[in-house]
Short mmCIF file of C-alpha atoms and ligand atoms in Angstrom, two decimals:
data_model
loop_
_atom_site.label_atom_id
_atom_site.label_comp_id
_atom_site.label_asym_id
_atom_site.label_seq_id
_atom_site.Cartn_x
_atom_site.Cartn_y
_atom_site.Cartn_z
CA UNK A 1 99.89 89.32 92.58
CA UNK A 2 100.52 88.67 96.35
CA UNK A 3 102.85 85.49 97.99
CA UNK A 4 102.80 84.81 101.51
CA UNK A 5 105.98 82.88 103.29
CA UNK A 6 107.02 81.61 106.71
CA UNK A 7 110.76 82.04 107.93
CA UNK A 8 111.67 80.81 110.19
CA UNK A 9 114.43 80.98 113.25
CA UNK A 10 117.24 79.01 114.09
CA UNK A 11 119.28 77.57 116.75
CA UNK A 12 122.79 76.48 116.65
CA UNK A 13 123.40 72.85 118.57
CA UNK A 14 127.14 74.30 118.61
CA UNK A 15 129.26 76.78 117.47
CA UNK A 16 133.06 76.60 116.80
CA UNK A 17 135.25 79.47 115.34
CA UNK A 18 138.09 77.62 113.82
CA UNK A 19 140.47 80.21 112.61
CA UNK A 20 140.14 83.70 110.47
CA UNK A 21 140.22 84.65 107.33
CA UNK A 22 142.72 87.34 105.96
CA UNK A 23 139.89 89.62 105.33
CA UNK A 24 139.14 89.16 109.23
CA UNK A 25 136.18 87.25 108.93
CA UNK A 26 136.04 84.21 111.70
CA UNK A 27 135.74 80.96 109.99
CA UNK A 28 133.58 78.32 111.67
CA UNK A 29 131.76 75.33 112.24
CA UNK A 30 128.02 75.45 113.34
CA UNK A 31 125.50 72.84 113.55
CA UNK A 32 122.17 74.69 112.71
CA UNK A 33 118.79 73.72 113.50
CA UNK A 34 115.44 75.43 112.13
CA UNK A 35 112.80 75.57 115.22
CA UNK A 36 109.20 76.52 114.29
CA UNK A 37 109.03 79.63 115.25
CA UNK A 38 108.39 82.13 112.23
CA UNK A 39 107.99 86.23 110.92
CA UNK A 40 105.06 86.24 108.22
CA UNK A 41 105.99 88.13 105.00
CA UNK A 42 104.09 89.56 102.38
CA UNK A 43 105.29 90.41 99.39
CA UNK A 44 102.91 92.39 97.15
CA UNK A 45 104.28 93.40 93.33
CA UNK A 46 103.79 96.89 92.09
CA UNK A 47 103.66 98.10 88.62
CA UNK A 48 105.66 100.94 89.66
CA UNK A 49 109.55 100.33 90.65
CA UNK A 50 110.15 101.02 94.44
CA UNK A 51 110.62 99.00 97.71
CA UNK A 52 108.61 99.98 100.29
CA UNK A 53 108.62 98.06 103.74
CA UNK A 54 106.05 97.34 106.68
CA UNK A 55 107.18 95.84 110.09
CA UNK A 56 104.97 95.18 112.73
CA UNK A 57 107.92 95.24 115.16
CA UNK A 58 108.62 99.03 116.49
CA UNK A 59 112.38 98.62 116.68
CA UNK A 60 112.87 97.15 113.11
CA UNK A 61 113.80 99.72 110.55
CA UNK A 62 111.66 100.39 107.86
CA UNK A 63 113.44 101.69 104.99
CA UNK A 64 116.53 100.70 103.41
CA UNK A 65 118.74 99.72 106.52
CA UNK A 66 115.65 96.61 106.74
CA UNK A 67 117.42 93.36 105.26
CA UNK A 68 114.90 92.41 103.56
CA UNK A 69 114.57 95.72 101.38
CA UNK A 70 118.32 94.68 100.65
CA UNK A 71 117.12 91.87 99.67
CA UNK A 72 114.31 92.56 97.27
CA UNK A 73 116.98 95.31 95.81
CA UNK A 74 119.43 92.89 95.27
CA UNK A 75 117.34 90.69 93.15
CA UNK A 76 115.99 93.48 91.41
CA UNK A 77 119.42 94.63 90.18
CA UNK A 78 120.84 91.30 89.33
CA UNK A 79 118.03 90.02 87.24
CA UNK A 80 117.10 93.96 86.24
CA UNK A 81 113.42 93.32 87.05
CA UNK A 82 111.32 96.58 85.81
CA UNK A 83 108.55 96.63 88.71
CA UNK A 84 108.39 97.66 92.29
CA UNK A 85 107.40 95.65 95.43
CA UNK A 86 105.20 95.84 98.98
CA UNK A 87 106.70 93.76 101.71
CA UNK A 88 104.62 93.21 104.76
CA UNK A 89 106.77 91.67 107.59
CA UNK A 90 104.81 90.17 110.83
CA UNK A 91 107.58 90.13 113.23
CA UNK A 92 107.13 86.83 115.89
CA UNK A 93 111.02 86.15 116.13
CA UNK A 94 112.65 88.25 118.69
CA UNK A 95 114.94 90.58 117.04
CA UNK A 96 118.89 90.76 117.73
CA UNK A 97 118.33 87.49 119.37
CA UNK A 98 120.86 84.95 117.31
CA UNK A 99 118.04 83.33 115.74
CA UNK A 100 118.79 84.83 112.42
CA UNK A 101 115.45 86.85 112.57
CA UNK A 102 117.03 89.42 109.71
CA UNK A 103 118.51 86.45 107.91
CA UNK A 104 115.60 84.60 107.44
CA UNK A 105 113.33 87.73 106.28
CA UNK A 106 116.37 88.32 103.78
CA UNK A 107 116.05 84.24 102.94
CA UNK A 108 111.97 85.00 102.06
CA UNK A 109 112.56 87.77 99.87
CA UNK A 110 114.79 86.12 97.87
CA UNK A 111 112.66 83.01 97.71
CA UNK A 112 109.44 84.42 97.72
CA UNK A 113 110.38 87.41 94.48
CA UNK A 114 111.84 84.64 92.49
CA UNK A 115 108.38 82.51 92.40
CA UNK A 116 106.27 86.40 92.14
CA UNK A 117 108.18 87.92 89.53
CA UNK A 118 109.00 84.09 87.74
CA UNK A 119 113.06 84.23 87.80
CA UNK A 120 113.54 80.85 87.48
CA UNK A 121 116.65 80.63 89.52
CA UNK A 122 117.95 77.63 91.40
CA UNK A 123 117.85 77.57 94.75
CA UNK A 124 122.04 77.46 94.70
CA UNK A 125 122.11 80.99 92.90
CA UNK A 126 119.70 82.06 95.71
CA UNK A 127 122.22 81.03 98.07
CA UNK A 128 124.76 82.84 96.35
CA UNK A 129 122.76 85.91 96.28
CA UNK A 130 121.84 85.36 99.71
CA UNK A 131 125.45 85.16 101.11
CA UNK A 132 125.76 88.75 99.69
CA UNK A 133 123.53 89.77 102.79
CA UNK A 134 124.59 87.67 105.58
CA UNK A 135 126.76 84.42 106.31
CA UNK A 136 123.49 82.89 107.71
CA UNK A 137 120.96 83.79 104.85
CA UNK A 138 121.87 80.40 102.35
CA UNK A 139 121.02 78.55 105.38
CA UNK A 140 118.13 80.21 106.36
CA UNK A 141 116.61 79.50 102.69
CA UNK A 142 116.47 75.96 103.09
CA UNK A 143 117.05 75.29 106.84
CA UNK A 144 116.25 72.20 108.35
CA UNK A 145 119.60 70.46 109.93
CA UNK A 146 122.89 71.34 108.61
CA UNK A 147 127.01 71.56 109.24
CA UNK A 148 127.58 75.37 107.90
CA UNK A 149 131.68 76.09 107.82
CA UNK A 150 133.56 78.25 106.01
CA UNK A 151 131.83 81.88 106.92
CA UNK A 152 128.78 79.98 107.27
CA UNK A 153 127.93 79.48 103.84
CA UNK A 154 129.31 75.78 102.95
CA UNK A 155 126.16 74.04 103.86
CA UNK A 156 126.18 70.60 104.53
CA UNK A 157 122.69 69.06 104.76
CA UNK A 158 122.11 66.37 107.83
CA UNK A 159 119.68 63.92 109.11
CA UNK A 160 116.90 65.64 110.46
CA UNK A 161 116.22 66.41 114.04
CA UNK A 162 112.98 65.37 114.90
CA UNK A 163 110.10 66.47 116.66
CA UNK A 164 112.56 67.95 119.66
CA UNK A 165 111.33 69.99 122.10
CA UNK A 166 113.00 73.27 122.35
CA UNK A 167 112.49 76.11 125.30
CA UNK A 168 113.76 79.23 123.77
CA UNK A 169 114.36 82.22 126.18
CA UNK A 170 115.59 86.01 125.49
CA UNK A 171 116.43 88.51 127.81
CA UNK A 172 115.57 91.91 127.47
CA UNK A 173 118.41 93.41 125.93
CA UNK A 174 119.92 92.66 121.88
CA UNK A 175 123.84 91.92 121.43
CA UNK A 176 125.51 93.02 118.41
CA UNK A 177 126.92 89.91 116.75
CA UNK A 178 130.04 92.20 115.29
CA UNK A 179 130.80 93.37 118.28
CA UNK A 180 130.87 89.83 119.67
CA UNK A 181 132.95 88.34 117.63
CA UNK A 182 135.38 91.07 117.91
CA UNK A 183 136.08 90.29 121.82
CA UNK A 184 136.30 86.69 120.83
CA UNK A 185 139.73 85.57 121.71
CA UNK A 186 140.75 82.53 119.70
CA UNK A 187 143.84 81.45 122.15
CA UNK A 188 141.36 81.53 125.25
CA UNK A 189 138.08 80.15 124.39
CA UNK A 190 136.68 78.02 127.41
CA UNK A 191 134.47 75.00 126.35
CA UNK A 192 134.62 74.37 122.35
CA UNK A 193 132.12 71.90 120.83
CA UNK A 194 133.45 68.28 119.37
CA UNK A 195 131.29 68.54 116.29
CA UNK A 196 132.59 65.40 114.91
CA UNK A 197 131.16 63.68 117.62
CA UNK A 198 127.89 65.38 118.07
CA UNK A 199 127.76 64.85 113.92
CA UNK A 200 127.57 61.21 115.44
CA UNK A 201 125.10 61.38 118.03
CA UNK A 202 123.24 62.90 115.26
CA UNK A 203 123.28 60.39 113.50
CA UNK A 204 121.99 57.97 115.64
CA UNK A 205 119.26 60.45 116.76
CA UNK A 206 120.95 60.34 120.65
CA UNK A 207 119.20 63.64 121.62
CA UNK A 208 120.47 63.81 125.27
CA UNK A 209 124.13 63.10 124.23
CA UNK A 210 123.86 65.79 121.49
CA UNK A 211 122.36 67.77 124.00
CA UNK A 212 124.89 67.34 127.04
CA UNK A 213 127.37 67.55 124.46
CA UNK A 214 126.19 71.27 122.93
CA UNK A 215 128.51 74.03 122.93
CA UNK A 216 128.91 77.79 121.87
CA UNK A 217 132.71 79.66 121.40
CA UNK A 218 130.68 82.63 121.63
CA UNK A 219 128.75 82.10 124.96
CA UNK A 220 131.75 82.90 126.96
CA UNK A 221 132.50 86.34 125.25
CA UNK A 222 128.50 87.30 126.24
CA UNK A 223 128.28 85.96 129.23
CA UNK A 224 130.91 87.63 130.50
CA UNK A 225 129.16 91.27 130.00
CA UNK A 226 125.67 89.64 130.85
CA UNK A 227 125.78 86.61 133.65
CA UNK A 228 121.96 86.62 133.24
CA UNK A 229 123.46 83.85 130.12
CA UNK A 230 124.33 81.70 132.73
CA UNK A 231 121.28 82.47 135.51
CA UNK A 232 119.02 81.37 132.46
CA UNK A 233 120.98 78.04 132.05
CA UNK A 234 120.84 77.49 135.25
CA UNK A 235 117.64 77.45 135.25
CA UNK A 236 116.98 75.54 132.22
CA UNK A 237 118.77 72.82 133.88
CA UNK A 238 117.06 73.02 137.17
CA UNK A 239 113.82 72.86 135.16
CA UNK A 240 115.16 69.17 133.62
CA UNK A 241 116.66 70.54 130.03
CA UNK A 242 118.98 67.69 128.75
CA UNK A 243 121.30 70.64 128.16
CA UNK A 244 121.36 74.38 127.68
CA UNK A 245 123.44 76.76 125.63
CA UNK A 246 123.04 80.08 124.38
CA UNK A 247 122.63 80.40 120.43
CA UNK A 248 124.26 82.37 117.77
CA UNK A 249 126.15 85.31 119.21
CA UNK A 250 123.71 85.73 122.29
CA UNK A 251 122.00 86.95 124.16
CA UNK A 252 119.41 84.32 123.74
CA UNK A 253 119.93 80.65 125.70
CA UNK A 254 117.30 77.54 124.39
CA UNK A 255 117.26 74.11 126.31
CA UNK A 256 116.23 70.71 124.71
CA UNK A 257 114.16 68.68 126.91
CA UNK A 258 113.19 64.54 126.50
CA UNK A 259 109.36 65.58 126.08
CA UNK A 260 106.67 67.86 125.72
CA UNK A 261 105.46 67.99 129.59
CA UNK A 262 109.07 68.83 130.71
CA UNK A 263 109.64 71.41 128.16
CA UNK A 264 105.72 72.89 128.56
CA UNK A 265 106.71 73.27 132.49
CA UNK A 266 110.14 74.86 131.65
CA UNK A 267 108.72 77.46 129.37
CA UNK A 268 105.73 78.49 132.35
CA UNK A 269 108.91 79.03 134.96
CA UNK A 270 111.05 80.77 132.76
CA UNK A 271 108.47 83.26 131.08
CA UNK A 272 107.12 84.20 134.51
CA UNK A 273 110.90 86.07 134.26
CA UNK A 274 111.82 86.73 130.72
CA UNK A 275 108.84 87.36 128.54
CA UNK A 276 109.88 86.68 125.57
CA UNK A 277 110.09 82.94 126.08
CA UNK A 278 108.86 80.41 123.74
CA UNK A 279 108.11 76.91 123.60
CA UNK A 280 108.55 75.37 120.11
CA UNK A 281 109.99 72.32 118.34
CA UNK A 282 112.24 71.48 115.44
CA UNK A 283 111.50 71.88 111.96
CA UNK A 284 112.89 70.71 108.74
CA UNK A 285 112.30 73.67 106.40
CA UNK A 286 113.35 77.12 106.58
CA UNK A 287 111.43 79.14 104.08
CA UNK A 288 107.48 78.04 103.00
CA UNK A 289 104.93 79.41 101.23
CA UNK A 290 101.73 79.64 102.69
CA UNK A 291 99.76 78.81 99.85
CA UNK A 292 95.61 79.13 100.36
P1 LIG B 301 120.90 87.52 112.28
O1 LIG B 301 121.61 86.22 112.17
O2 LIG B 301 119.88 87.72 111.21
O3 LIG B 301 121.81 88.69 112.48
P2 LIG B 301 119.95 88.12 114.98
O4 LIG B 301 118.79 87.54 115.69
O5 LIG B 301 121.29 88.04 115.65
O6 LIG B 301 120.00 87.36 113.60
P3 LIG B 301 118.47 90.19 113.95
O7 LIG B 301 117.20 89.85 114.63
O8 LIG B 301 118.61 89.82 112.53
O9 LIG B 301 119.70 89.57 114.70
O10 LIG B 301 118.67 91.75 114.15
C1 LIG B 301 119.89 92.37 114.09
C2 LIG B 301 119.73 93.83 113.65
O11 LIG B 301 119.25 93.88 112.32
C3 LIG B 301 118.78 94.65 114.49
O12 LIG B 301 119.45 95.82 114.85
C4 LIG B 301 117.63 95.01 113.54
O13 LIG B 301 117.15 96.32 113.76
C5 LIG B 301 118.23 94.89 112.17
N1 LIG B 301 117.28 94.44 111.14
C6 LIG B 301 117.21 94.86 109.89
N2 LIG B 301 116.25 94.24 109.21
C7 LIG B 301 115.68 93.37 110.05
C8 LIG B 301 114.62 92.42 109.92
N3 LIG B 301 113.93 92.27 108.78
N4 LIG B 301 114.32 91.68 110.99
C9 LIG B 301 115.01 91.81 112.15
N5 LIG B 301 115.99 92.70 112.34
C10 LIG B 301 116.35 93.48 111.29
#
């Protein structure tokens, strides 16, 4: 038996660290957003027990360090499942980009084993399992719009964003989001996001006042190894984005624009000087089968 899934990335319309947890971990609040742009996986089942992984990106592990092989191992221990399991993983989402391109490969394993191997379990003990891998993998299994605080894992679900066109533009380089939040400095963080009020423009689907309103805690600490955070923002502004801010914990910046036209001209600019550029939209689910 085979499944097929799409996972897809996200974007963060703000991120706020809002104090730490005794254990060190940074607790937050992040407005996520699901875009549709997606890594294809394959999960084959085996008779014979054993996880073996195939990545069509060269600079992805493929052996145990891959999240998803944590993944598929984790459910295999926890429900004691007797077989084995072939994951093929089409790699579209750049990789150490803050898009959550590990988390959501982690969020399709989980997903995608539960309906192969029959689990039955809810989509909250998925979650649960999933927060065992990452603070952005519950998220990632549903996606869509949400408030995540806490370590990221108190998901609130929101109106959806719709049909917003997103320019989404990586440098050449990867950040390492520990190492990020390390050099974050809670006493001297420049611009923080009012979520509050963003929740509100939200709300009343003001896309250019959430989008002039966006913000990142994390942009700062990033930006101030790699100014080629704010050269790109620059440009996305220059190139009419109702606002610009990098995502996650870097090094990747994405711009919302008013239409289509604006956003297709953005995306031509900008990939003539970062390749890995991409023109894509908002979506309202994170993890989907492809069935037929
Ligand atoms: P995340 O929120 O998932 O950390 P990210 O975009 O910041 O998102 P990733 O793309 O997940 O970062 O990659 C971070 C690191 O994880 C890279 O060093 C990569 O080699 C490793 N990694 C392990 N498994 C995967 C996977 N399935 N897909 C992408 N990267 C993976």
């Amino acid at each position: 038996m085979e499944v097929k899934l799409k996972t897809r990335a996200k974007v963060n319309f703000s991120i706020d660290v809002v104090g730490k947890r005794e254990d060190g971990y940074h607790l937050v609040e992040m407005i996520m957003q699901t875009i549709d742009l997606y890594d294809v996986i394959t999960l084959c089942d085996t008779p014979e027990k054993g996880i073996s992984i195939k990545c069509s990106s060269g600079i992805v592990p493929s052996d145990s360090r891959n999240i998803a092989y944590k993944a598929a191992d984790l459910i295999i221990k926890r429900c004691g499942v007797e077989k084995g399991v072939k994951i093929d993983i089409e790699k579209r989402i750049p990789v150490g980009a803050g898009m959550a391109g590990g988390s959501c490969n982690a969020a399709g394993v989980l997903v995608g084993l539960n309906r192969l191997w029959n689990l039955g379990l809810s989509v909250e003990e998925l979650k649960q399992l999933g927060l065992e891998l990452g603070a952005d993998v519950p998220f990632c299994i549903e996606g869509g719009t949400a408030l995540a605080q806490g370590i990221g894992e108190k998901l609130t679900a929101l109106k959806d964003v719709k049909d917003v066109w997103i320019v989404v533009c990586k440098p050449n380089f990867s950040v390492s989001t520990a190492e990020v939040y390390k050099s974050l400095k809670l006493d001297s963080v420049g611009t923080r996001p009012d979520t509050g009020r963003l929740l509100g423009y939200m709300e009343k689907n003001d896309i250019k006042a959430l989008a002039g309103g966006m913000a990142n805690v994390l942009e700062g600490v990033t930006q101030s190894r790699y100014s080629v955070i704010a050269h790109i923002k620059d440009k996305m502004m220059h190139q009419r984005a109702l606002g610009s801010i990098m995502t996650g914990s870097g090094p990747t910046v994405f711009g919302i624009f008013k239409n289509f036209e604006d956003a297709h001209k953005a995306e031509s600019k900008l990939k003539a000087m970062w390749e890995q550029t991409y023109l894509v939209k908002t979506e309202n689910r994170g993890v989907e089968f492809n069935e037929g």
